[in-house]
Amino acid sequence: MSYITVPPTSVAEPAESLDPAPASDTADQACSIGPAVDIVFSRWTTPILWTLHSCGRQRFVELERRIGTITPKVLTQRLRQMERDGLVVRTYHPEVPPRVEYEISELGRSLGPLFAVLADWSQDNLARVEQARQRYDVLASADAKRRA
């Protein structure tokens, strides 16, 4: 793996802030979305919520099949955590054989506008992200060759 040395940039420090809040309050506010990001954007939460939102109530095997690359163990763990977080409702049907269904909760559905904005952003910007990656890779490769 090669690393590129980036020269330090001169960034002017902003003039005195107009916000009278102490710096520690600002840091707390900046990190206040951390717990929400951890809940909503963990590795499998988004695909599970997306599937339950778009396909409705699902049995475990149906959900596993629709998501595709998730293992049963990980799906079980994520569903339990999402049920604990209130994002998913688990319904047990005491019949023979027992049947369990999962559906997105009202709290989980409240994330719909967030996912809609992310879907729009993805559609509008992923091509630009790919272009930026390609430019970066070309520059990194040229820099590595120059250093060799």
mmCIF file of N, CA and C in Angstrom:
data_model
loop_
_atom_site.group_PDB
_atom_site.id
_atom_site.type_symbol
_atom_site.label_atom_id
_atom_site.label_comp_id
_atom_site.label_asym_id
_atom_site.label_seq_id
_atom_site.Cartn_x
_atom_site.Cartn_y
_atom_site.Cartn_z
ATOM 1 N N MET A 1 0.843 -1.169 0.000
ATOM 2 C CA MET A 1 0.000 0.000 0.000
ATOM 3 C C MET A 1 0.884 1.226 0.000
ATOM 4 N N SER A 2 0.547 2.199 -0.824
ATOM 5 C CA SER A 2 1.361 3.404 -0.862
ATOM 6 C C SER A 2 0.557 4.580 -0.333
ATOM 7 N N TYR A 3 1.241 5.471 0.300
ATOM 8 C CA TYR A 3 0.602 6.651 0.858
ATOM 9 C C TYR A 3 1.155 7.878 0.164
ATOM 10 N N ILE A 4 0.326 8.840 0.009
ATOM 11 C CA ILE A 4 0.733 10.086 -0.631
ATOM 12 C C ILE A 4 0.932 11.127 0.445
ATOM 13 N N THR A 5 2.045 11.814 0.367
ATOM 14 C CA THR A 5 2.287 12.901 1.306
ATOM 15 C C THR A 5 1.637 14.152 0.753
ATOM 16 N N VAL A 6 0.767 14.714 1.536
ATOM 17 C CA VAL A 6 0.076 15.924 1.114
ATOM 18 C C VAL A 6 0.713 17.097 1.831
ATOM 19 N N PRO A 7 1.144 18.105 1.070
ATOM 20 C CA PRO A 7 1.767 19.254 1.727
ATOM 21 C C PRO A 7 0.743 19.992 2.575
ATOM 22 N N PRO A 8 1.178 20.556 3.687
ATOM 23 C CA PRO A 8 0.235 21.285 4.528
ATOM 24 C C PRO A 8 -0.318 22.482 3.774
ATOM 25 N N THR A 9 -1.583 22.740 4.011
ATOM 26 C CA THR A 9 -2.198 23.898 3.374
ATOM 27 C C THR A 9 -2.311 24.995 4.402
ATOM 28 N N SER A 10 -2.313 26.200 3.907
ATOM 29 C CA SER A 10 -2.473 27.298 4.851
ATOM 30 C C SER A 10 -3.943 27.664 4.876
ATOM 31 N N VAL A 11 -4.552 27.414 5.998
ATOM 32 C CA VAL A 11 -5.962 27.723 6.174
ATOM 33 C C VAL A 11 -6.043 28.830 7.207
ATOM 34 N N ALA A 12 -6.669 29.897 6.813
ATOM 35 C CA ALA A 12 -6.805 31.019 7.736
ATOM 36 C C ALA A 12 -7.814 30.651 8.812
ATOM 37 N N GLU A 13 -7.457 30.920 10.020
ATOM 38 C CA GLU A 13 -8.389 30.695 11.119
ATOM 39 C C GLU A 13 -9.498 31.729 11.018
ATOM 40 N N PRO A 14 -10.738 31.303 11.242
ATOM 41 C CA PRO A 14 -11.838 32.258 11.155
ATOM 42 C C PRO A 14 -11.723 33.311 12.254
ATOM 43 N N ALA A 15 -12.244 34.473 11.941
ATOM 44 C CA ALA A 15 -12.274 35.527 12.953
ATOM 45 C C ALA A 15 -13.129 35.046 14.101
ATOM 46 N N GLU A 16 -13.140 35.793 15.175
ATOM 47 C CA GLU A 16 -13.911 35.403 16.343
ATOM 48 C C GLU A 16 -15.313 35.009 15.939
ATOM 49 N N SER A 17 -15.768 33.906 16.480
ATOM 50 C CA SER A 17 -17.082 33.389 16.137
ATOM 51 C C SER A 17 -18.174 34.314 16.651
ATOM 52 N N LEU A 18 -19.222 34.432 15.869
ATOM 53 C CA LEU A 18 -20.381 35.199 16.308
ATOM 54 C C LEU A 18 -21.233 34.388 17.265
ATOM 55 N N ASP A 19 -20.995 33.068 17.304
ATOM 56 C CA ASP A 19 -21.745 32.181 18.182
ATOM 57 C C ASP A 19 -21.124 32.245 19.572
ATOM 58 N N PRO A 20 -21.892 32.647 20.580
ATOM 59 C CA PRO A 20 -21.322 32.761 21.917
ATOM 60 C C PRO A 20 -21.129 31.423 22.621
ATOM 61 N N ALA A 21 -21.554 30.313 22.011
ATOM 62 C CA ALA A 21 -21.439 29.007 22.656
ATOM 63 C C ALA A 21 -19.972 28.618 22.798
ATOM 64 N N PRO A 22 -19.609 28.059 23.951
ATOM 65 C CA PRO A 22 -18.228 27.599 24.137
ATOM 66 C C PRO A 22 -17.899 26.476 23.159
ATOM 67 N N ALA A 23 -16.613 26.289 22.902
ATOM 68 C CA ALA A 23 -16.166 25.290 21.942
ATOM 69 C C ALA A 23 -16.650 23.895 22.303
ATOM 70 N N SER A 24 -16.698 23.559 23.599
ATOM 71 C CA SER A 24 -17.128 22.211 23.984
ATOM 72 C C SER A 24 -18.585 21.981 23.625
ATOM 73 N N ASP A 25 -19.434 22.996 23.703
ATOM 74 C CA ASP A 25 -20.831 22.851 23.300
ATOM 75 C C ASP A 25 -20.913 22.584 21.806
ATOM 76 N N THR A 26 -20.086 23.265 21.038
ATOM 77 C CA THR A 26 -20.081 23.076 19.590
ATOM 78 C C THR A 26 -19.660 21.652 19.255
ATOM 79 N N ALA A 27 -18.643 21.134 19.943
ATOM 80 C CA ALA A 27 -18.187 19.772 19.703
ATOM 81 C C ALA A 27 -19.291 18.779 20.050
ATOM 82 N N ASP A 28 -19.999 19.014 21.150
ATOM 83 C CA ASP A 28 -21.098 18.128 21.529
ATOM 84 C C ASP A 28 -22.188 18.138 20.467
ATOM 85 N N GLN A 29 -22.491 19.321 19.923
ATOM 86 C CA GLN A 29 -23.520 19.420 18.895
ATOM 87 C C GLN A 29 -23.077 18.711 17.619
ATOM 88 N N ALA A 30 -21.820 18.830 17.272
ATOM 89 C CA ALA A 30 -21.321 18.202 16.056
ATOM 90 C C ALA A 30 -21.404 16.683 16.151
ATOM 91 N N CYS A 31 -21.239 16.142 17.337
ATOM 92 C CA CYS A 31 -21.258 14.696 17.527
ATOM 93 C C CYS A 31 -22.648 14.166 17.869
ATOM 94 N N SER A 32 -23.633 15.023 17.989
ATOM 95 C CA SER A 32 -24.948 14.570 18.438
ATOM 96 C C SER A 32 -25.626 13.646 17.437
ATOM 97 N N ILE A 33 -25.199 13.665 16.180
ATOM 98 C CA ILE A 33 -25.797 12.746 15.212
ATOM 99 C C ILE A 33 -25.118 11.379 15.223
ATOM 100 N N GLY A 34 -24.009 11.263 15.927
ATOM 101 C CA GLY A 34 -23.267 10.002 15.972
ATOM 102 C C GLY A 34 -24.113 8.802 16.348
ATOM 103 N N PRO A 35 -24.873 8.876 17.441
ATOM 104 C CA PRO A 35 -25.697 7.717 17.804
ATOM 105 C C PRO A 35 -26.736 7.362 16.733
ATOM 106 N N ALA A 36 -27.328 8.367 16.108
ATOM 107 C CA ALA A 36 -28.317 8.099 15.048
ATOM 108 C C ALA A 36 -27.649 7.439 13.847
ATOM 109 N N VAL A 37 -26.474 7.913 13.487
ATOM 110 C CA VAL A 37 -25.741 7.325 12.367
ATOM 111 C C VAL A 37 -25.391 5.876 12.692
ATOM 112 N N ASP A 38 -24.968 5.612 13.927
ATOM 113 C CA ASP A 38 -24.633 4.244 14.327
ATOM 114 C C ASP A 38 -25.841 3.321 14.208
ATOM 115 N N ILE A 39 -27.013 3.812 14.559
ATOM 116 C CA ILE A 39 -28.224 2.997 14.506
ATOM 117 C C ILE A 39 -28.669 2.765 13.068
ATOM 118 N N VAL A 40 -28.784 3.820 12.303
ATOM 119 C CA VAL A 40 -29.399 3.752 10.975
ATOM 120 C C VAL A 40 -28.454 3.239 9.907
ATOM 121 N N PHE A 41 -27.174 3.562 10.004
ATOM 122 C CA PHE A 41 -26.267 3.242 8.908
ATOM 123 C C PHE A 41 -25.253 2.162 9.252
ATOM 124 N N SER A 42 -25.590 1.289 10.170
ATOM 125 C CA SER A 42 -24.707 0.155 10.384
ATOM 126 C C SER A 42 -24.792 -0.740 9.150
ATOM 127 N N ARG A 43 -23.880 -1.623 8.991
ATOM 128 C CA ARG A 43 -23.665 -2.370 7.746
ATOM 129 C C ARG A 43 -24.933 -2.914 7.097
ATOM 130 N N TRP A 44 -25.845 -3.506 7.851
ATOM 131 C CA TRP A 44 -27.005 -4.165 7.243
ATOM 132 C C TRP A 44 -28.331 -3.495 7.552
ATOM 133 N N THR A 45 -28.357 -2.520 8.426
ATOM 134 C CA THR A 45 -29.628 -1.904 8.804
ATOM 135 C C THR A 45 -30.324 -1.274 7.610
ATOM 136 N N THR A 46 -29.623 -0.517 6.818
ATOM 137 C CA THR A 46 -30.240 0.173 5.688
ATOM 138 C C THR A 46 -30.842 -0.806 4.680
ATOM 139 N N PRO A 47 -30.130 -1.848 4.227
ATOM 140 C CA PRO A 47 -30.771 -2.781 3.290
ATOM 141 C C PRO A 47 -31.982 -3.499 3.883
ATOM 142 N N ILE A 48 -31.921 -3.824 5.172
ATOM 143 C CA ILE A 48 -33.059 -4.491 5.807
ATOM 144 C C ILE A 48 -34.259 -3.549 5.840
ATOM 145 N N LEU A 49 -34.051 -2.320 6.300
ATOM 146 C CA LEU A 49 -35.153 -1.361 6.356
ATOM 147 C C LEU A 49 -35.699 -1.075 4.964
ATOM 148 N N TRP A 50 -34.805 -0.927 4.005
ATOM 149 C CA TRP A 50 -35.227 -0.655 2.629
ATOM 150 C C TRP A 50 -36.110 -1.787 2.115
ATOM 151 N N THR A 51 -35.695 -3.027 2.359
ATOM 152 C CA THR A 51 -36.454 -4.189 1.900
ATOM 153 C C THR A 51 -37.811 -4.270 2.591
ATOM 154 N N LEU A 52 -37.830 -4.071 3.893
ATOM 155 C CA LEU A 52 -39.103 -4.128 4.614
ATOM 156 C C LEU A 52 -40.026 -2.992 4.196
ATOM 157 N N HIS A 53 -39.456 -1.834 3.923
ATOM 158 C CA HIS A 53 -40.263 -0.696 3.488
ATOM 159 C C HIS A 53 -40.848 -0.950 2.099
ATOM 160 N N SER A 54 -40.028 -1.437 1.179
ATOM 161 C CA SER A 54 -40.487 -1.588 -0.200
ATOM 162 C C SER A 54 -41.289 -2.870 -0.440
ATOM 163 N N CYS A 55 -41.032 -3.928 0.327
ATOM 164 C CA CYS A 55 -41.703 -5.215 0.095
ATOM 165 C C CYS A 55 -42.738 -5.562 1.154
ATOM 166 N N GLY A 56 -42.805 -4.792 2.213
ATOM 167 C CA GLY A 56 -43.777 -5.077 3.263
ATOM 168 C C GLY A 56 -43.319 -6.176 4.201
ATOM 169 N N ARG A 57 -44.265 -6.695 4.955
ATOM 170 C CA ARG A 57 -44.002 -7.731 5.965
ATOM 171 C C ARG A 57 -43.325 -8.934 5.304
ATOM 172 N N GLN A 58 -42.269 -9.445 5.962
ATOM 173 C CA GLN A 58 -41.479 -10.547 5.404
ATOM 174 C C GLN A 58 -41.197 -11.591 6.471
ATOM 175 N N ARG A 59 -41.168 -12.837 6.043
ATOM 176 C CA ARG A 59 -40.645 -13.895 6.901
ATOM 177 C C ARG A 59 -39.123 -13.846 6.787
ATOM 178 N N PHE A 60 -38.451 -14.439 7.752
ATOM 179 C CA PHE A 60 -36.987 -14.409 7.810
ATOM 180 C C PHE A 60 -36.370 -14.867 6.491
ATOM 181 N N VAL A 61 -36.821 -16.017 5.981
ATOM 182 C CA VAL A 61 -36.227 -16.590 4.769
ATOM 183 C C VAL A 61 -36.461 -15.673 3.568
ATOM 184 N N GLU A 62 -37.635 -15.060 3.493
ATOM 185 C CA GLU A 62 -37.909 -14.137 2.392
ATOM 186 C C GLU A 62 -36.971 -12.932 2.452
ATOM 187 N N LEU A 63 -36.811 -12.410 3.648
ATOM 188 C CA LEU A 63 -35.938 -11.254 3.849
ATOM 189 C C LEU A 63 -34.497 -11.609 3.495
ATOM 190 N N GLU A 64 -34.060 -12.753 3.962
ATOM 191 C CA GLU A 64 -32.701 -13.224 3.665
ATOM 192 C C GLU A 64 -32.500 -13.368 2.150
ATOM 193 N N ARG A 65 -33.480 -13.929 1.472
ATOM 194 C CA ARG A 65 -33.402 -14.137 0.025
ATOM 195 C C ARG A 65 -33.363 -12.810 -0.726
ATOM 196 N N ARG A 66 -34.179 -11.851 -0.294
ATOM 197 C CA ARG A 66 -34.240 -10.553 -0.986
ATOM 198 C C ARG A 66 -32.946 -9.761 -0.814
ATOM 199 N N ILE A 67 -32.339 -9.847 0.379
ATOM 200 C CA ILE A 67 -31.109 -9.097 0.623
ATOM 201 C C ILE A 67 -29.931 -9.777 -0.073
ATOM 202 N N GLY A 68 -29.925 -11.104 -0.060
ATOM 203 C CA GLY A 68 -28.953 -11.831 -0.870
ATOM 204 C C GLY A 68 -27.656 -12.199 -0.199
ATOM 205 N N THR A 69 -26.834 -11.235 0.149
ATOM 206 C CA THR A 69 -25.473 -11.555 0.595
ATOM 207 C C THR A 69 -25.316 -11.605 2.102
ATOM 208 N N ILE A 70 -26.366 -11.451 2.844
ATOM 209 C CA ILE A 70 -26.287 -11.469 4.306
ATOM 210 C C ILE A 70 -26.381 -12.909 4.817
ATOM 211 N N THR A 71 -25.608 -13.225 5.842
ATOM 212 C CA THR A 71 -25.673 -14.562 6.417
ATOM 213 C C THR A 71 -26.843 -14.633 7.399
ATOM 214 N N PRO A 72 -27.379 -15.829 7.635
ATOM 215 C CA PRO A 72 -28.485 -15.960 8.594
ATOM 216 C C PRO A 72 -28.118 -15.454 9.991
ATOM 217 N N LYS A 73 -26.895 -15.710 10.419
ATOM 218 C CA LYS A 73 -26.462 -15.265 11.739
ATOM 219 C C LYS A 73 -26.487 -13.742 11.838
ATOM 220 N N VAL A 74 -25.950 -13.060 10.834
ATOM 221 C CA VAL A 74 -25.901 -11.604 10.850
ATOM 222 C C VAL A 74 -27.305 -11.026 10.724
ATOM 223 N N LEU A 75 -28.146 -11.627 9.880
ATOM 224 C CA LEU A 75 -29.514 -11.148 9.746
ATOM 225 C C LEU A 75 -30.248 -11.270 11.079
ATOM 226 N N THR A 76 -30.069 -12.378 11.764
ATOM 227 C CA THR A 76 -30.688 -12.563 13.081
ATOM 228 C C THR A 76 -30.213 -11.489 14.055
ATOM 229 N N GLN A 77 -28.915 -11.249 14.103
ATOM 230 C CA GLN A 77 -28.359 -10.232 15.004
ATOM 231 C C GLN A 77 -28.905 -8.849 14.692
ATOM 232 N N ARG A 78 -28.913 -8.487 13.417
ATOM 233 C CA ARG A 78 -29.388 -7.148 13.025
ATOM 234 C C ARG A 78 -30.877 -6.992 13.309
ATOM 235 N N LEU A 79 -31.674 -8.026 13.004
ATOM 236 C CA LEU A 79 -33.111 -7.931 13.274
ATOM 237 C C LEU A 79 -33.381 -7.778 14.763
ATOM 238 N N ARG A 80 -32.649 -8.497 15.595
ATOM 239 C CA ARG A 80 -32.825 -8.363 17.048
ATOM 240 C C ARG A 80 -32.480 -6.952 17.507
ATOM 241 N N GLN A 81 -31.370 -6.422 16.995
ATOM 242 C CA GLN A 81 -30.970 -5.069 17.379
ATOM 243 C C GLN A 81 -31.985 -4.042 16.883
ATOM 244 N N MET A 82 -32.464 -4.224 15.674
ATOM 245 C CA MET A 82 -33.434 -3.281 15.114
ATOM 246 C C MET A 82 -34.779 -3.368 15.845
ATOM 247 N N GLU A 83 -35.134 -4.558 16.288
ATOM 248 C CA GLU A 83 -36.346 -4.704 17.103
ATOM 249 C C GLU A 83 -36.139 -3.982 18.434
ATOM 250 N N ARG A 84 -34.986 -4.158 19.032
ATOM 251 C CA ARG A 84 -34.653 -3.477 20.294
ATOM 252 C C ARG A 84 -34.677 -1.963 20.129
ATOM 253 N N ASP A 85 -34.188 -1.472 18.968
ATOM 254 C CA ASP A 85 -34.160 -0.035 18.695
ATOM 255 C C ASP A 85 -35.529 0.518 18.296
ATOM 256 N N GLY A 86 -36.493 -0.367 18.068
ATOM 257 C CA GLY A 86 -37.831 0.069 17.704
ATOM 258 C C GLY A 86 -38.034 0.318 16.225
ATOM 259 N N LEU A 87 -37.099 -0.111 15.387
ATOM 260 C CA LEU A 87 -37.202 0.119 13.950
ATOM 261 C C LEU A 87 -37.976 -0.984 13.230
ATOM 262 N N VAL A 88 -38.050 -2.156 13.855
ATOM 263 C CA VAL A 88 -38.683 -3.328 13.254
ATOM 264 C C VAL A 88 -39.621 -3.953 14.290
ATOM 265 N N VAL A 89 -40.735 -4.485 13.798
ATOM 266 C CA VAL A 89 -41.678 -5.211 14.658
ATOM 267 C C VAL A 89 -41.613 -6.678 14.273
ATOM 268 N N ARG A 90 -41.437 -7.522 15.280
ATOM 269 C CA ARG A 90 -41.382 -8.978 15.079
ATOM 270 C C ARG A 90 -42.702 -9.544 15.564
ATOM 271 N N THR A 91 -43.338 -10.343 14.711
ATOM 272 C CA THR A 91 -44.603 -10.978 15.096
ATOM 273 C C THR A 91 -44.423 -12.484 15.043
ATOM 274 N N TYR A 92 -44.673 -13.117 16.187
ATOM 275 C CA TYR A 92 -44.573 -14.568 16.307
ATOM 276 C C TYR A 92 -45.980 -15.149 16.197
ATOM 277 N N HIS A 93 -46.146 -16.114 15.286
ATOM 278 C CA HIS A 93 -47.425 -16.794 15.112
ATOM 279 C C HIS A 93 -47.275 -18.216 15.662
ATOM 280 N N PRO A 94 -47.949 -18.523 16.790
ATOM 281 C CA PRO A 94 -47.791 -19.843 17.417
ATOM 282 C C PRO A 94 -48.606 -20.917 16.682
ATOM 283 N N GLU A 95 -48.078 -21.358 15.575
ATOM 284 C CA GLU A 95 -48.719 -22.417 14.811
ATOM 285 C C GLU A 95 -47.680 -23.483 14.538
ATOM 286 N N VAL A 96 -48.068 -24.550 13.886
ATOM 287 C CA VAL A 96 -47.132 -25.626 13.600
ATOM 288 C C VAL A 96 -46.918 -25.678 12.093
ATOM 289 N N PRO A 97 -45.708 -25.448 11.593
ATOM 290 C CA PRO A 97 -44.537 -24.961 12.332
ATOM 291 C C PRO A 97 -44.710 -23.476 12.682
ATOM 292 N N PRO A 98 -43.991 -23.018 13.709
ATOM 293 C CA PRO A 98 -44.104 -21.614 14.106
ATOM 294 C C PRO A 98 -43.698 -20.701 12.947
ATOM 295 N N ARG A 99 -44.325 -19.543 12.897
ATOM 296 C CA ARG A 99 -44.037 -18.581 11.834
ATOM 297 C C ARG A 99 -43.713 -17.241 12.476
ATOM 298 N N VAL A 100 -42.650 -16.618 11.983
ATOM 299 C CA VAL A 100 -42.232 -15.301 12.475
ATOM 300 C C VAL A 100 -42.169 -14.366 11.283
ATOM 301 N N GLU A 101 -42.736 -13.170 11.461
ATOM 302 C CA GLU A 101 -42.704 -12.164 10.401
ATOM 303 C C GLU A 101 -42.116 -10.875 10.950
ATOM 304 N N TYR A 102 -41.481 -10.148 10.059
ATOM 305 C CA TYR A 102 -40.883 -8.868 10.416
ATOM 306 C C TYR A 102 -41.476 -7.789 9.524
ATOM 307 N N GLU A 103 -41.685 -6.630 10.117
ATOM 308 C CA GLU A 103 -42.141 -5.484 9.336
ATOM 309 C C GLU A 103 -41.525 -4.221 9.908
ATOM 310 N N ILE A 104 -41.458 -3.221 9.074
ATOM 311 C CA ILE A 104 -40.891 -1.951 9.508
ATOM 312 C C ILE A 104 -41.902 -1.273 10.441
ATOM 313 N N SER A 105 -41.401 -0.694 11.506
ATOM 314 C CA SER A 105 -42.273 -0.018 12.473
ATOM 315 C C SER A 105 -42.554 1.416 12.021
ATOM 316 N N GLU A 106 -43.417 2.074 12.751
ATOM 317 C CA GLU A 106 -43.697 3.483 12.451
ATOM 318 C C GLU A 106 -42.406 4.301 12.602
ATOM 319 N N LEU A 107 -41.631 3.994 13.637
ATOM 320 C CA LEU A 107 -40.353 4.684 13.829
ATOM 321 C C LEU A 107 -39.425 4.421 12.641
ATOM 322 N N GLY A 108 -39.360 3.192 12.171
ATOM 323 C CA GLY A 108 -38.543 2.870 11.003
ATOM 324 C C GLY A 108 -39.032 3.599 9.763
ATOM 325 N N ARG A 109 -40.363 3.674 9.596
ATOM 326 C CA ARG A 109 -40.924 4.395 8.447
ATOM 327 C C ARG A 109 -40.614 5.880 8.501
ATOM 328 N N SER A 110 -40.431 6.410 9.715
ATOM 329 C CA SER A 110 -40.119 7.838 9.832
ATOM 330 C C SER A 110 -38.769 8.183 9.198
ATOM 331 N N LEU A 111 -37.952 7.176 8.909
ATOM 332 C CA LEU A 111 -36.663 7.391 8.242
ATOM 333 C C LEU A 111 -36.825 7.536 6.728
ATOM 334 N N GLY A 112 -38.025 7.334 6.212
ATOM 335 C CA GLY A 112 -38.285 7.406 4.773
ATOM 336 C C GLY A 112 -37.777 8.672 4.119
ATOM 337 N N PRO A 113 -38.084 9.867 4.673
ATOM 338 C CA PRO A 113 -37.580 11.088 4.040
ATOM 339 C C PRO A 113 -36.053 11.149 3.989
ATOM 340 N N LEU A 114 -35.402 10.644 5.024
ATOM 341 C CA LEU A 114 -33.940 10.607 5.034
ATOM 342 C C LEU A 114 -33.417 9.721 3.905
ATOM 343 N N PHE A 115 -34.014 8.533 3.758
ATOM 344 C CA PHE A 115 -33.594 7.632 2.693
ATOM 345 C C PHE A 115 -33.904 8.212 1.318
ATOM 346 N N ALA A 116 -35.016 8.940 1.185
ATOM 347 C CA ALA A 116 -35.360 9.568 -0.094
ATOM 348 C C ALA A 116 -34.308 10.605 -0.473
ATOM 349 N N VAL A 117 -33.878 11.401 0.499
ATOM 350 C CA VAL A 117 -32.843 12.404 0.233
ATOM 351 C C VAL A 117 -31.533 11.715 -0.160
ATOM 352 N N LEU A 118 -31.185 10.646 0.539
ATOM 353 C CA LEU A 118 -29.958 9.911 0.203
ATOM 354 C C LEU A 118 -30.049 9.270 -1.176
ATOM 355 N N ALA A 119 -31.217 8.753 -1.532
ATOM 356 C CA ALA A 119 -31.394 8.164 -2.861
ATOM 357 C C ALA A 119 -31.227 9.237 -3.932
ATOM 358 N N ASP A 120 -31.805 10.405 -3.704
ATOM 359 C CA ASP A 120 -31.646 11.519 -4.655
ATOM 360 C C ASP A 120 -30.188 11.940 -4.758
ATOM 361 N N TRP A 121 -29.526 12.058 -3.603
ATOM 362 C CA TRP A 121 -28.119 12.453 -3.598
ATOM 363 C C TRP A 121 -27.290 11.424 -4.375
ATOM 364 N N SER A 122 -27.570 10.154 -4.140
ATOM 365 C CA SER A 122 -26.835 9.094 -4.837
ATOM 366 C C SER A 122 -27.015 9.212 -6.340
ATOM 367 N N GLN A 123 -28.246 9.388 -6.768
ATOM 368 C CA GLN A 123 -28.520 9.490 -8.194
ATOM 369 C C GLN A 123 -27.819 10.702 -8.804
ATOM 370 N N ASP A 124 -27.811 11.800 -8.072
ATOM 371 C CA ASP A 124 -27.217 13.038 -8.581
ATOM 372 C C ASP A 124 -25.687 13.065 -8.497
ATOM 373 N N ASN A 125 -25.094 12.326 -7.577
ATOM 374 C CA ASN A 125 -23.678 12.536 -7.287
ATOM 375 C C ASN A 125 -22.750 11.337 -7.387
ATOM 376 N N LEU A 126 -23.255 10.119 -7.459
ATOM 377 C CA LEU A 126 -22.338 8.974 -7.471
ATOM 378 C C LEU A 126 -21.415 8.972 -8.676
ATOM 379 N N ALA A 127 -21.883 9.455 -9.808
ATOM 380 C CA ALA A 127 -20.999 9.552 -10.979
ATOM 381 C C ALA A 127 -19.858 10.527 -10.691
ATOM 382 N N ARG A 128 -20.159 11.626 -10.005
ATOM 383 C CA ARG A 128 -19.119 12.598 -9.651
ATOM 384 C C ARG A 128 -18.132 12.001 -8.656
ATOM 385 N N VAL A 129 -18.631 11.202 -7.721
ATOM 386 C CA VAL A 129 -17.746 10.532 -6.760
ATOM 387 C C VAL A 129 -16.809 9.595 -7.507
ATOM 388 N N GLU A 130 -17.343 8.842 -8.447
ATOM 389 C CA GLU A 130 -16.503 7.922 -9.226
ATOM 390 C C GLU A 130 -15.447 8.679 -10.023
ATOM 391 N N GLN A 131 -15.817 9.817 -10.612
ATOM 392 C CA GLN A 131 -14.840 10.637 -11.342
ATOM 393 C C GLN A 131 -13.741 11.130 -10.403
ATOM 394 N N ALA A 132 -14.131 11.567 -9.209
ATOM 395 C CA ALA A 132 -13.144 12.044 -8.234
ATOM 396 C C ALA A 132 -12.204 10.917 -7.835
ATOM 397 N N ARG A 133 -12.736 9.724 -7.642
ATOM 398 C CA ARG A 133 -11.900 8.571 -7.294
ATOM 399 C C ARG A 133 -10.898 8.264 -8.402
ATOM 400 N N GLN A 134 -11.379 8.296 -9.629
ATOM 401 C CA GLN A 134 -10.489 8.017 -10.756
ATOM 402 C C GLN A 134 -9.383 9.060 -10.852
ATOM 403 N N ARG A 135 -9.733 10.349 -10.690
ATOM 404 C CA ARG A 135 -8.706 11.411 -10.723
ATOM 405 C C ARG A 135 -7.693 11.189 -9.607
ATOM 406 N N TYR A 136 -8.186 10.881 -8.421
ATOM 407 C CA TYR A 136 -7.303 10.650 -7.275
ATOM 408 C C TYR A 136 -6.358 9.485 -7.562
ATOM 409 N N ASP A 137 -6.912 8.373 -8.067
ATOM 410 C CA ASP A 137 -6.093 7.192 -8.344
ATOM 411 C C ASP A 137 -5.023 7.477 -9.381
ATOM 412 N N VAL A 138 -5.358 8.252 -10.407
ATOM 413 C CA VAL A 138 -4.375 8.621 -11.432
ATOM 414 C C VAL A 138 -3.263 9.454 -10.806
ATOM 415 N N LEU A 139 -3.644 10.451 -10.022
ATOM 416 C CA LEU A 139 -2.640 11.299 -9.368
ATOM 417 C C LEU A 139 -1.793 10.510 -8.382
ATOM 418 N N ALA A 140 -2.407 9.616 -7.639
ATOM 419 C CA ALA A 140 -1.666 8.801 -6.669
ATOM 420 C C ALA A 140 -0.679 7.886 -7.382
ATOM 421 N N SER A 141 -1.117 7.317 -8.491
ATOM 422 C CA SER A 141 -0.240 6.443 -9.262
ATOM 423 C C SER A 141 0.945 7.228 -9.830
ATOM 424 N N ALA A 142 0.662 8.416 -10.379
ATOM 425 C CA ALA A 142 1.736 9.253 -10.929
ATOM 426 C C ALA A 142 2.709 9.668 -9.835
ATOM 427 N N ASP A 143 2.193 9.998 -8.651
ATOM 428 C CA ASP A 143 3.050 10.391 -7.534
ATOM 429 C C ASP A 143 3.916 9.227 -7.088
ATOM 430 N N ALA A 144 3.341 8.025 -7.046
ATOM 431 C CA ALA A 144 4.104 6.846 -6.632
ATOM 432 C C ALA A 144 5.224 6.560 -7.624
ATOM 433 N N LYS A 145 4.925 6.695 -8.914
ATOM 434 C CA LYS A 145 5.949 6.451 -9.939
ATOM 435 C C LYS A 145 7.059 7.490 -9.839
ATOM 436 N N ARG A 146 6.679 8.726 -9.575
ATOM 437 C CA ARG A 146 7.679 9.795 -9.462
ATOM 438 C C ARG A 146 8.601 9.544 -8.266
ATOM 439 N N ARG A 147 8.064 8.996 -7.193
ATOM 440 C CA ARG A 147 8.862 8.749 -5.980
ATOM 441 C C ARG A 147 9.767 7.532 -6.142
ATOM 442 N N ALA A 148 9.396 6.623 -7.034
ATOM 443 C CA ALA A 148 10.152 5.369 -7.182
ATOM 444 C C ALA A 148 11.470 5.563 -7.852
#
